[in-house]
Amino acid sequence: MTHHDQHGHSQGGVHAHISSTGMYVTIFFVLMICTILTYAVSTIDLGAFNFVVAIGIAVFKASLVILYFMHVKWSQILTKLAVVVAVIFLLILLLLTATDYTSRNWLPDQPGWEKHQVLR
Amino acid sequence: MSATHADSQAGQFVSYLGNGHTWQSWLLTKDHKRIAILYLISITVFFLLGGIFAAAVRLELLTPQSDFMDAETYNKMFTMHGVVMIFFFLIPSIPATIGNFLIPIMVGAKDLAFPKINLLSWYLYMIGGTCGLIAAVTGGVETGWTFYTPYSSTYSNSAVIITAMGAFVAGFSSILTGLNFVVTIHKMRAPGLTWGRLPLFVWAHYATSLIQLLGTPVVAITLVLMMLERAFRIGFFDPALGGDPVLFQHLFLFYSHPAVYIMILPGMGVISEIVTCFSRKHVFGYKFIAGSSLGIAIIGFFVWGHHMFVSGQSVYASLVFAFITQAVAVPSAIKVFNWTATMYKGSVSWDTPMLYALGFIGLFTIGGVTGVVVAMVGVDMHLHDTYFIVAHFHYVMVGGMVLAYLGGLHFWWPKMTGRMYHEIWARVSAVLVFLGFNFTFFPQFLLGYMGMPRRYASYPEEWQVLHILSTAGATVLGIGFLLPAIYLTASALKKHPDAGMNPFGAKGLEWTIPSPPPTENFLEMPVVREEVYAYAETEEKALVGH
Amino acid sequence: MSDTNTMAVAHPLPEEHVAHQFHDAQQQYESGNLGMWLFLLTEVMFFGGMFGAYAVYRAWSPEAFKLAAATTNVPLGAFNTVVLIVSSLTMALAVQSAQLGKQKRLQLMLVLTMIFGAAFLGVKAVEYSEKWHHHHVPGLNWQWEGEGPREVQILFCLYFAMTGMHAIHMVVGFGIMLWLLMTARRGVYTASYYNPVEISGLYWHFVDIVWIFLFPLLYLI
């Protein structure tokens, strides 16, 4: 179980990267620390920054899982491309939809153009 | 189709049609060619069903009053027409039939990457389609195929959930087909088959598959949320409960706009193949046609808001969407120019597939150009939800896609079945389709421009002449669609294959194997040494590897 | 277009379990991986729709969301986050065990992953029943005495939709683990054939990643 990073072989077989147990456990502890951090920051009131920090840490954790647990760090370019494409298109969905919602209240104050009331 | 040992051209193998005659050998097959035939039969059934709904619509519109049926029934007719035609015919059409059949052969493989998933795709499609049928017989749906909320989630008293389930399940069929194609094209190409030598049919399906993978899941979750809202009276999209109906439109159209490119891109791939073959010339601008397929797929994801100009969407967002929509027309135009340039100084013949391809080029151009017209916000204010839009999308979907589907069916029919159809009847049908189509839908541009709204069962008397013309055209169109069903089936029932390996003298891996092909496709694994579409003489051909 | 020379290909070994449409184990391995990644791509877009709805309604009613988030059980949510990350570790080690041909370790890791997965689902059941007890289930027994009932209700709808869809994926994942365990006990997976373990691992990690985002969005902020 003390194999360091190596490539697996067998006759013909499959060529793939094999990570060491130590690597997996290290990443696990980093993920734990990030989880604790996420909780800790959420107890402090940073206003709008709470959202940014929380999502930022979540993105970092997800990246660790993707790169190390899911082996993307050692994968073919095609796999990396698939991950990037997924993120990009998710962002397209979110951001382009946001262009509608953020700009709805930009219209001038005129009768018949009542601004959307943000309800509580 | 009788498939005896006489099917084998070389005399030493059994074609895929003859390889097993039990129902299990068909319903549990993993052979992509048999799955393609299963799809072909089921898609034809749904096309017929969608056509019946269309006939009901056109019948009602013969008279200005809503007299043949009441408004609610009429709403069900056009809704079911749209749902069936879009989800159960157009979206699977070319990819699931011709694509399934040809993609492995065109890349030089024995089958798709995941044959069992391919079979699962067909079963999911059948389950989805059955849900649609159940909806049709239990009262139908009248929300419009777009299921806009809150009518669909709160107020409609029709079979919304079962129909949405049908679309949901069929969507997963579509996703799995796309997944299969992408992996096959990336990982299973024969030696020597570089991306630059792939037939444009394959490029088109690759682009289509990307859209299927990225877009369909969004409509899937949207339909789930809508069904939850309807079933449990919870608020996602109902304003009375604090939701936003425009959000439903955003999420629904994020898929539904790229969906129209799912519908048209495979057709464009077919046209590329037909035009090169029947002009006996290497395609003009191969890289641009391949690249434009990807361009359409990608840019198509940025334009969905052009369906929402009058929905309450912010005018600034509308401007962004309108601007990008102008851009998405460019790759389509590139293809039209390149096909035309391919024919220039080529040796053009008038075989049936080419007739359909020529019809496609003309009608798709009209449809596409009218799309650019309504992409302008100011114009769309007046034309939105009128017959102008109806005519626009029928020009691209029927004048474009259905013609491409028929053209592709005729082009590869001898390969798939080993039998040639009756050429004269085929050409007559193609002409009938073209004429019938134009008489049906051109008047609708005029009606829409004059202000007739879509989805209305009654209209002012002065428009009746145009509607009668449209219904008459629809009748001719229907005959044009019925004839191939007859003569193609008749040809398939011939006892012995008579088509030969390459009846049209076309280039492509599929034309180097027997008709119909053996189950394993290739008797020996091919090695590709020629460039694609190597029709022209000397300087165009680059023989690599010698 | 094709020159049908016969290509010399190495024949796959029986223990590599290469399906007939593939030339060799490497092609099969890469195809399977790419296929699973593409499926995960579709899952990103599937959950993405709900994240989109969340973003819109949160932007509209930030105060209502704070009120609703205050009713979530943060310790249970945090526990579940830890549990899932541990299960990801055991899953990754399961794949590694298969790569190294270590049968017993593979089975142990699969069992551990399933235990942690079941723990997650158990905690979720507790949380859902808590919500039921407090009449916080929209459409079924909804009652809200505080401010902004319509807007708060929307967050609860999203809460149940997102965590519910996630839980369904966990259940499917659990079923996949069970199947993996049963086939592993028959000795199917070796150092030359472990595709199913690896691609199931990818699925499991993805479900973990979704929760990594759900936890802060629904519980903390």
mmCIF file of N, CA and C in Angstrom, chain B residues 28-140:
data_model
loop_
_atom_site.group_PDB
_atom_site.id
_atom_site.type_symbol
_atom_site.label_atom_id
_atom_site.label_comp_id
_atom_site.label_asym_id
_atom_site.label_seq_id
_atom_site.Cartn_x
_atom_site.Cartn_y
_atom_site.Cartn_z
ATOM 1 N N LEU B 28 -34.172 -7.536 -28.968
ATOM 2 C CA LEU B 28 -33.061 -7.549 -28.013
ATOM 3 C C LEU B 28 -31.735 -7.404 -28.744
ATOM 4 N N THR B 29 -31.796 -6.863 -29.958
ATOM 5 C CA THR B 29 -30.575 -6.758 -30.745
ATOM 6 C C THR B 29 -29.620 -5.734 -30.149
ATOM 7 N N LYS B 30 -28.322 -5.915 -30.404
ATOM 8 C CA LYS B 30 -27.384 -4.853 -30.052
ATOM 9 C C LYS B 30 -26.758 -4.282 -31.326
ATOM 10 N N ASP B 31 -27.207 -4.763 -32.455
ATOM 11 C CA ASP B 31 -26.655 -4.316 -33.730
ATOM 12 C C ASP B 31 -27.218 -2.940 -34.068
ATOM 13 N N HIS B 32 -26.333 -1.969 -34.259
ATOM 14 C CA HIS B 32 -26.785 -0.601 -34.492
ATOM 15 C C HIS B 32 -27.665 -0.502 -35.722
ATOM 16 N N LYS B 33 -27.467 -1.415 -36.698
ATOM 17 C CA LYS B 33 -28.250 -1.334 -37.925
ATOM 18 C C LYS B 33 -29.675 -1.782 -37.664
ATOM 19 N N ARG B 34 -29.826 -2.817 -36.875
ATOM 20 C CA ARG B 34 -31.188 -3.268 -36.549
ATOM 21 C C ARG B 34 -31.898 -2.254 -35.677
ATOM 22 N N ILE B 35 -31.143 -1.647 -34.756
ATOM 23 C CA ILE B 35 -31.750 -0.613 -33.912
ATOM 24 C C ILE B 35 -32.214 0.554 -34.786
ATOM 25 N N ALA B 36 -31.420 0.868 -35.813
ATOM 26 C CA ALA B 36 -31.818 1.930 -36.731
ATOM 27 C C ALA B 36 -33.138 1.594 -37.416
ATOM 28 N N ILE B 37 -33.304 0.337 -37.800
ATOM 29 C CA ILE B 37 -34.552 -0.055 -38.458
ATOM 30 C C ILE B 37 -35.720 0.000 -37.472
ATOM 31 N N LEU B 38 -35.479 -0.424 -36.227
ATOM 32 C CA LEU B 38 -36.532 -0.317 -35.202
ATOM 33 C C LEU B 38 -36.985 1.137 -35.069
ATOM 34 N N TYR B 39 -35.998 2.041 -34.998
ATOM 35 C CA TYR B 39 -36.323 3.461 -34.913
ATOM 36 C C TYR B 39 -37.088 3.910 -36.152
ATOM 37 N N LEU B 40 -36.643 3.437 -37.325
ATOM 38 C CA LEU B 40 -37.265 3.880 -38.576
ATOM 39 C C LEU B 40 -38.753 3.582 -38.562
ATOM 40 N N ILE B 41 -39.088 2.371 -38.131
ATOM 41 C CA ILE B 41 -40.498 1.995 -38.117
ATOM 42 C C ILE B 41 -41.263 2.831 -37.098
ATOM 43 N N SER B 42 -40.735 2.968 -35.885
ATOM 44 C CA SER B 42 -41.486 3.698 -34.858
ATOM 45 C C SER B 42 -41.581 5.189 -35.183
ATOM 46 N N ILE B 43 -40.521 5.752 -35.737
ATOM 47 C CA ILE B 43 -40.574 7.173 -36.083
ATOM 48 C C ILE B 43 -41.605 7.417 -37.174
ATOM 49 N N THR B 44 -41.706 6.495 -38.108
ATOM 50 C CA THR B 44 -42.693 6.655 -39.173
ATOM 51 C C THR B 44 -44.102 6.645 -38.590
ATOM 52 N N VAL B 45 -44.345 5.775 -37.616
ATOM 53 C CA VAL B 45 -45.662 5.729 -36.982
ATOM 54 C C VAL B 45 -45.988 7.062 -36.329
ATOM 55 N N PHE B 46 -44.984 7.637 -35.622
ATOM 56 C CA PHE B 46 -45.257 8.915 -34.960
ATOM 57 C C PHE B 46 -45.405 10.053 -35.961
ATOM 58 N N PHE B 47 -44.692 9.963 -37.077
ATOM 59 C CA PHE B 47 -44.856 10.985 -38.110
ATOM 60 C C PHE B 47 -46.289 10.955 -38.633
ATOM 61 N N LEU B 48 -46.799 9.743 -38.811
ATOM 62 C CA LEU B 48 -48.177 9.606 -39.266
ATOM 63 C C LEU B 48 -49.136 10.205 -38.243
ATOM 64 N N LEU B 49 -48.898 9.915 -36.964
ATOM 65 C CA LEU B 49 -49.760 10.457 -35.903
ATOM 66 C C LEU B 49 -49.712 11.987 -35.890
ATOM 67 N N GLY B 50 -48.506 12.519 -35.978
ATOM 68 C CA GLY B 50 -48.380 13.977 -36.005
ATOM 69 C C GLY B 50 -49.062 14.574 -37.216
ATOM 70 N N GLY B 51 -49.007 13.831 -38.324
ATOM 71 C CA GLY B 51 -49.661 14.289 -39.544
ATOM 72 C C GLY B 51 -51.168 14.301 -39.403
ATOM 73 N N ILE B 52 -51.703 13.333 -38.672
ATOM 74 C CA ILE B 52 -53.148 13.306 -38.463
ATOM 75 C C ILE B 52 -53.583 14.527 -37.661
ATOM 76 N N PHE B 53 -52.802 14.877 -36.644
ATOM 77 C CA PHE B 53 -53.126 16.084 -35.880
ATOM 78 C C PHE B 53 -53.049 17.322 -36.771
ATOM 79 N N ALA B 54 -52.061 17.345 -37.649
ATOM 80 C CA ALA B 54 -51.935 18.481 -38.562
ATOM 81 C C ALA B 54 -53.140 18.561 -39.486
ATOM 82 N N ALA B 55 -53.592 17.394 -39.952
ATOM 83 C CA ALA B 55 -54.758 17.377 -40.826
ATOM 84 C C ALA B 55 -55.971 17.951 -40.110
ATOM 85 N N ALA B 56 -56.095 17.606 -38.821
ATOM 86 C CA ALA B 56 -57.227 18.143 -38.054
ATOM 87 C C ALA B 56 -57.147 19.665 -37.978
ATOM 88 N N VAL B 57 -55.943 20.174 -37.763
ATOM 89 C CA VAL B 57 -55.761 21.629 -37.691
ATOM 90 C C VAL B 57 -56.150 22.288 -39.014
ATOM 91 N N ARG B 58 -55.609 21.750 -40.105
ATOM 92 C CA ARG B 58 -55.878 22.354 -41.405
ATOM 93 C C ARG B 58 -57.352 22.221 -41.794
ATOM 94 N N LEU B 59 -57.992 21.170 -41.351
ATOM 95 C CA LEU B 59 -59.407 20.977 -41.650
ATOM 96 C C LEU B 59 -60.232 22.054 -40.954
ATOM 97 N N GLU B 60 -59.917 22.312 -39.706
ATOM 98 C CA GLU B 60 -60.646 23.333 -38.955
ATOM 99 C C GLU B 60 -60.450 24.711 -39.572
ATOM 100 N N LEU B 61 -59.235 24.956 -40.074
ATOM 101 C CA LEU B 61 -58.928 26.296 -40.575
ATOM 102 C C LEU B 61 -59.482 26.550 -41.972
ATOM 103 N N LEU B 62 -60.187 25.575 -42.550
ATOM 104 C CA LEU B 62 -60.809 25.813 -43.851
ATOM 105 C C LEU B 62 -61.893 26.877 -43.752
ATOM 106 N N THR B 63 -62.529 26.946 -42.583
ATOM 107 C CA THR B 63 -63.606 27.927 -42.421
ATOM 108 C C THR B 63 -63.231 28.917 -41.334
ATOM 109 N N PRO B 64 -63.704 30.167 -41.494
ATOM 110 C CA PRO B 64 -63.314 31.196 -40.532
ATOM 111 C C PRO B 64 -63.811 30.941 -39.113
ATOM 112 N N GLN B 65 -64.958 30.261 -38.990
ATOM 113 C CA GLN B 65 -65.459 30.050 -37.642
ATOM 114 C C GLN B 65 -64.845 28.788 -37.051
ATOM 115 N N SER B 66 -64.944 28.721 -35.756
ATOM 116 C CA SER B 66 -64.462 27.529 -35.075
ATOM 117 C C SER B 66 -65.609 26.533 -35.041
ATOM 118 N N ASP B 67 -65.910 25.941 -36.214
ATOM 119 C CA ASP B 67 -67.128 25.136 -36.320
ATOM 120 C C ASP B 67 -66.889 23.649 -36.356
ATOM 121 N N PHE B 68 -65.759 23.247 -36.892
ATOM 122 C CA PHE B 68 -65.494 21.818 -36.976
ATOM 123 C C PHE B 68 -65.210 21.243 -35.592
ATOM 124 N N MET B 69 -64.505 22.055 -34.800
ATOM 125 C CA MET B 69 -64.241 21.644 -33.419
ATOM 126 C C MET B 69 -64.233 22.900 -32.560
ATOM 127 N N ASP B 70 -64.429 22.718 -31.247
ATOM 128 C CA ASP B 70 -64.414 23.919 -30.415
ATOM 129 C C ASP B 70 -62.970 24.328 -30.124
ATOM 130 N N ALA B 71 -62.816 25.495 -29.515
ATOM 131 C CA ALA B 71 -61.475 26.056 -29.359
ATOM 132 C C ALA B 71 -60.582 25.136 -28.539
ATOM 133 N N GLU B 72 -61.164 24.523 -27.484
ATOM 134 C CA GLU B 72 -60.305 23.704 -26.631
ATOM 135 C C GLU B 72 -59.801 22.473 -27.381
ATOM 136 N N THR B 73 -60.662 21.867 -28.183
ATOM 137 C CA THR B 73 -60.221 20.713 -28.970
ATOM 138 C C THR B 73 -59.165 21.137 -29.975
ATOM 139 N N TYR B 74 -59.379 22.306 -30.594
ATOM 140 C CA TYR B 74 -58.402 22.798 -31.547
ATOM 141 C C TYR B 74 -57.044 22.979 -30.867
ATOM 142 N N ASN B 75 -57.091 23.523 -29.623
ATOM 143 C CA ASN B 75 -55.836 23.692 -28.891
ATOM 144 C C ASN B 75 -55.132 22.355 -28.695
ATOM 145 N N LYS B 76 -55.938 21.322 -28.455
ATOM 146 C CA LYS B 76 -55.326 20.008 -28.273
ATOM 147 C C LYS B 76 -54.702 19.525 -29.571
ATOM 148 N N MET B 77 -55.350 19.813 -30.688
ATOM 149 C CA MET B 77 -54.830 19.334 -31.961
ATOM 150 C C MET B 77 -53.468 19.932 -32.263
ATOM 151 N N PHE B 78 -53.345 21.271 -32.146
ATOM 152 C CA PHE B 78 -52.041 21.819 -32.507
ATOM 153 C C PHE B 78 -50.980 21.507 -31.461
ATOM 154 N N THR B 79 -51.406 21.349 -30.194
ATOM 155 C CA THR B 79 -50.420 20.986 -29.175
ATOM 156 C C THR B 79 -49.871 19.590 -29.435
ATOM 157 N N MET B 80 -50.788 18.643 -29.665
ATOM 158 C CA MET B 80 -50.332 17.271 -29.890
ATOM 159 C C MET B 80 -49.521 17.184 -31.174
ATOM 160 N N HIS B 81 -49.912 17.970 -32.177
ATOM 161 C CA HIS B 81 -49.135 17.996 -33.418
ATOM 162 C C HIS B 81 -47.700 18.414 -33.105
ATOM 163 N N GLY B 82 -47.559 19.480 -32.339
ATOM 164 C CA GLY B 82 -46.218 19.957 -32.009
ATOM 165 C C GLY B 82 -45.437 18.977 -31.151
ATOM 166 N N VAL B 83 -46.072 18.471 -30.109
ATOM 167 C CA VAL B 83 -45.369 17.558 -29.201
ATOM 168 C C VAL B 83 -44.885 16.319 -29.946
ATOM 169 N N VAL B 84 -45.797 15.715 -30.729
ATOM 170 C CA VAL B 84 -45.428 14.490 -31.425
ATOM 171 C C VAL B 84 -44.345 14.769 -32.468
ATOM 172 N N MET B 85 -44.558 15.816 -33.256
ATOM 173 C CA MET B 85 -43.607 16.070 -34.329
ATOM 174 C C MET B 85 -42.229 16.437 -33.787
ATOM 175 N N ILE B 86 -42.178 17.220 -32.721
ATOM 176 C CA ILE B 86 -40.876 17.657 -32.240
ATOM 177 C C ILE B 86 -40.188 16.559 -31.444
ATOM 178 N N PHE B 87 -40.866 16.062 -30.393
ATOM 179 C CA PHE B 87 -40.173 15.136 -29.494
ATOM 180 C C PHE B 87 -40.087 13.725 -30.040
ATOM 181 N N PHE B 88 -41.109 13.300 -30.803
ATOM 182 C CA PHE B 88 -41.109 11.901 -31.221
ATOM 183 C C PHE B 88 -40.810 11.718 -32.691
ATOM 184 N N PHE B 89 -40.687 12.788 -33.462
ATOM 185 C CA PHE B 89 -40.263 12.628 -34.840
ATOM 186 C C PHE B 89 -38.975 13.381 -35.144
ATOM 187 N N LEU B 90 -39.022 14.717 -35.093
ATOM 188 C CA LEU B 90 -37.883 15.484 -35.599
ATOM 189 C C LEU B 90 -36.592 15.262 -34.828
ATOM 190 N N ILE B 91 -36.673 15.267 -33.494
ATOM 191 C CA ILE B 91 -35.419 15.178 -32.746
ATOM 192 C C ILE B 91 -34.717 13.847 -32.950
ATOM 193 N N PRO B 92 -35.414 12.720 -32.891
ATOM 194 C CA PRO B 92 -34.686 11.488 -33.197
ATOM 195 C C PRO B 92 -34.435 11.274 -34.683
ATOM 196 N N SER B 93 -35.267 11.833 -35.563
ATOM 197 C CA SER B 93 -35.325 11.392 -36.962
ATOM 198 C C SER B 93 -34.009 10.944 -37.572
ATOM 199 N N ILE B 94 -33.217 11.890 -38.090
ATOM 200 C CA ILE B 94 -32.026 11.439 -38.795
ATOM 201 C C ILE B 94 -31.013 10.765 -37.866
ATOM 202 N N PRO B 95 -30.696 11.329 -36.698
ATOM 203 C CA PRO B 95 -29.668 10.663 -35.876
ATOM 204 C C PRO B 95 -30.019 9.230 -35.517
ATOM 205 N N ALA B 96 -31.268 8.985 -35.129
ATOM 206 C CA ALA B 96 -31.589 7.648 -34.625
ATOM 207 C C ALA B 96 -31.744 6.637 -35.756
ATOM 208 N N THR B 97 -32.095 7.097 -36.960
ATOM 209 C CA THR B 97 -32.246 6.148 -38.051
ATOM 210 C C THR B 97 -30.957 6.111 -38.881
ATOM 211 N N ILE B 98 -30.781 7.112 -39.716
ATOM 212 C CA ILE B 98 -29.626 7.090 -40.610
ATOM 213 C C ILE B 98 -28.321 7.220 -39.818
ATOM 214 N N GLY B 99 -28.328 8.047 -38.791
ATOM 215 C CA GLY B 99 -27.108 8.221 -37.990
ATOM 216 C C GLY B 99 -26.693 6.930 -37.310
ATOM 217 N N ASN B 100 -27.658 6.295 -36.643
ATOM 218 C CA ASN B 100 -27.363 5.020 -35.986
ATOM 219 C C ASN B 100 -26.812 4.016 -36.977
ATOM 220 N N PHE B 101 -27.416 3.991 -38.161
ATOM 221 C CA PHE B 101 -27.005 3.016 -39.163
ATOM 222 C C PHE B 101 -25.599 3.298 -39.646
ATOM 223 N N LEU B 102 -25.332 4.591 -39.936
ATOM 224 C CA LEU B 102 -24.121 4.907 -40.684
ATOM 225 C C LEU B 102 -22.907 5.316 -39.870
ATOM 226 N N ILE B 103 -23.117 5.903 -38.691
ATOM 227 C CA ILE B 103 -21.943 6.450 -37.999
ATOM 228 C C ILE B 103 -20.863 5.388 -37.777
ATOM 229 N N PRO B 104 -21.196 4.208 -37.233
ATOM 230 C CA PRO B 104 -20.108 3.234 -37.057
ATOM 231 C C PRO B 104 -19.447 2.869 -38.382
ATOM 232 N N ILE B 105 -20.255 2.731 -39.434
ATOM 233 C CA ILE B 105 -19.692 2.348 -40.721
ATOM 234 C C ILE B 105 -18.801 3.459 -41.255
ATOM 235 N N MET B 106 -19.266 4.693 -41.126
ATOM 236 C CA MET B 106 -18.492 5.807 -41.664
ATOM 237 C C MET B 106 -17.176 6.011 -40.927
ATOM 238 N N VAL B 107 -17.102 5.589 -39.653
ATOM 239 C CA VAL B 107 -15.823 5.714 -38.967
ATOM 240 C C VAL B 107 -15.035 4.412 -39.012
ATOM 241 N N GLY B 108 -15.581 3.407 -39.669
ATOM 242 C CA GLY B 108 -14.839 2.161 -39.838
ATOM 243 C C GLY B 108 -14.870 1.252 -38.622
ATOM 244 N N ALA B 109 -15.977 1.302 -37.860
ATOM 245 C CA ALA B 109 -16.064 0.478 -36.649
ATOM 246 C C ALA B 109 -17.112 -0.615 -36.826
ATOM 247 N N LYS B 110 -17.099 -1.555 -35.882
ATOM 248 C CA LYS B 110 -18.041 -2.672 -35.971
ATOM 249 C C LYS B 110 -19.402 -2.293 -35.407
ATOM 250 N N ASP B 111 -19.413 -1.346 -34.489
ATOM 251 C CA ASP B 111 -20.670 -0.929 -33.878
ATOM 252 C C ASP B 111 -20.390 0.380 -33.157
ATOM 253 N N LEU B 112 -21.434 0.930 -32.534
ATOM 254 C CA LEU B 112 -21.194 2.104 -31.711
ATOM 255 C C LEU B 112 -20.409 1.693 -30.460
ATOM 256 N N ALA B 113 -19.967 2.693 -29.693
ATOM 257 C CA ALA B 113 -19.177 2.395 -28.502
ATOM 258 C C ALA B 113 -19.976 1.596 -27.476
ATOM 259 N N PHE B 114 -21.271 1.918 -27.346
ATOM 260 C CA PHE B 114 -22.066 1.267 -26.295
ATOM 261 C C PHE B 114 -23.354 0.708 -26.891
ATOM 262 N N PRO B 115 -23.291 -0.501 -27.486
ATOM 263 C CA PRO B 115 -24.471 -1.036 -28.178
ATOM 264 C C PRO B 115 -25.671 -1.236 -27.253
ATOM 265 N N LYS B 116 -25.436 -1.666 -26.019
ATOM 266 C CA LYS B 116 -26.584 -1.905 -25.136
ATOM 267 C C LYS B 116 -27.274 -0.596 -24.791
ATOM 268 N N ILE B 117 -26.478 0.465 -24.643
ATOM 269 C CA ILE B 117 -27.079 1.771 -24.361
ATOM 270 C C ILE B 117 -27.857 2.242 -25.578
ATOM 271 N N ASN B 118 -27.405 1.884 -26.745
ATOM 272 C CA ASN B 118 -28.127 2.225 -27.960
ATOM 273 C C ASN B 118 -29.517 1.586 -27.944
ATOM 274 N N LEU B 119 -29.574 0.319 -27.550
ATOM 275 C CA LEU B 119 -30.872 -0.355 -27.466
ATOM 276 C C LEU B 119 -31.732 0.286 -26.392
ATOM 277 N N LEU B 120 -31.099 0.638 -25.269
ATOM 278 C CA LEU B 120 -31.828 1.328 -24.204
ATOM 279 C C LEU B 120 -32.429 2.628 -24.718
ATOM 280 N N SER B 121 -31.664 3.333 -25.542
ATOM 281 C CA SER B 121 -32.180 4.570 -26.139
ATOM 282 C C SER B 121 -33.500 4.319 -26.852
ATOM 283 N N TRP B 122 -33.545 3.239 -27.626
ATOM 284 C CA TRP B 122 -34.772 2.974 -28.378
ATOM 285 C C TRP B 122 -35.930 2.673 -27.440
ATOM 286 N N TYR B 123 -35.662 1.882 -26.384
ATOM 287 C CA TYR B 123 -36.732 1.568 -25.436
ATOM 288 C C TYR B 123 -37.209 2.810 -24.698
ATOM 289 N N LEU B 124 -36.279 3.688 -24.335
ATOM 290 C CA LEU B 124 -36.688 4.942 -23.689
ATOM 291 C C LEU B 124 -37.560 5.753 -24.647
ATOM 292 N N TYR B 125 -37.159 5.787 -25.915
ATOM 293 C CA TYR B 125 -37.955 6.504 -26.913
ATOM 294 C C TYR B 125 -39.359 5.914 -26.989
ATOM 295 N N MET B 126 -39.451 4.582 -26.990
ATOM 296 C CA MET B 126 -40.762 3.951 -27.098
ATOM 297 C C MET B 126 -41.605 4.236 -25.856
ATOM 298 N N ILE B 127 -40.962 4.245 -24.686
ATOM 299 C CA ILE B 127 -41.711 4.555 -23.466
ATOM 300 C C ILE B 127 -42.224 5.993 -23.526
ATOM 301 N N GLY B 128 -41.337 6.901 -23.934
ATOM 302 C CA GLY B 128 -41.751 8.299 -24.053
ATOM 303 C C GLY B 128 -42.887 8.447 -25.042
ATOM 304 N N GLY B 129 -42.729 7.789 -26.177
ATOM 305 C CA GLY B 129 -43.773 7.878 -27.188
ATOM 306 C C GLY B 129 -45.087 7.291 -26.704
ATOM 307 N N THR B 130 -45.006 6.222 -25.932
ATOM 308 C CA THR B 130 -46.222 5.623 -25.395
ATOM 309 C C THR B 130 -46.924 6.579 -24.443
ATOM 310 N N CYS B 131 -46.123 7.296 -23.646
ATOM 311 C CA CYS B 131 -46.731 8.312 -22.774
ATOM 312 C C CYS B 131 -47.485 9.325 -23.619
ATOM 313 N N GLY B 132 -46.894 9.714 -24.731
ATOM 314 C CA GLY B 132 -47.568 10.660 -25.613
ATOM 315 C C GLY B 132 -48.863 10.088 -26.156
ATOM 316 N N LEU B 133 -48.827 8.808 -26.500
ATOM 317 C CA LEU B 133 -50.042 8.170 -27.018
ATOM 318 C C LEU B 133 -51.115 8.104 -25.944
ATOM 319 N N ILE B 134 -50.694 7.758 -24.732
ATOM 320 C CA ILE B 134 -51.654 7.695 -23.627
ATOM 321 C C ILE B 134 -52.287 9.067 -23.423
ATOM 322 N N ALA B 135 -51.434 10.095 -23.489
ATOM 323 C CA ALA B 135 -51.972 11.445 -23.335
ATOM 324 C C ALA B 135 -53.000 11.726 -24.414
ATOM 325 N N ALA B 136 -52.703 11.294 -25.652
ATOM 326 C CA ALA B 136 -53.607 11.582 -26.753
ATOM 327 C C ALA B 136 -54.956 10.920 -26.547
ATOM 328 N N VAL B 137 -54.958 9.698 -26.010
ATOM 329 C CA VAL B 137 -56.244 9.016 -25.890
ATOM 330 C C VAL B 137 -56.947 9.314 -24.569
ATOM 331 N N THR B 138 -56.255 9.921 -23.627
ATOM 332 C CA THR B 138 -56.950 10.250 -22.374
ATOM 333 C C THR B 138 -57.337 11.718 -22.323
ATOM 334 N N GLY B 139 -57.517 12.313 -23.484
ATOM 335 C CA GLY B 139 -58.027 13.673 -23.495
ATOM 336 C C GLY B 139 -57.096 14.710 -24.065
ATOM 337 N N GLY B 140 -55.843 14.369 -24.243
ATOM 338 C CA GLY B 140 -54.947 15.297 -24.910
ATOM 339 C C GLY B 140 -54.454 16.428 -24.026
#
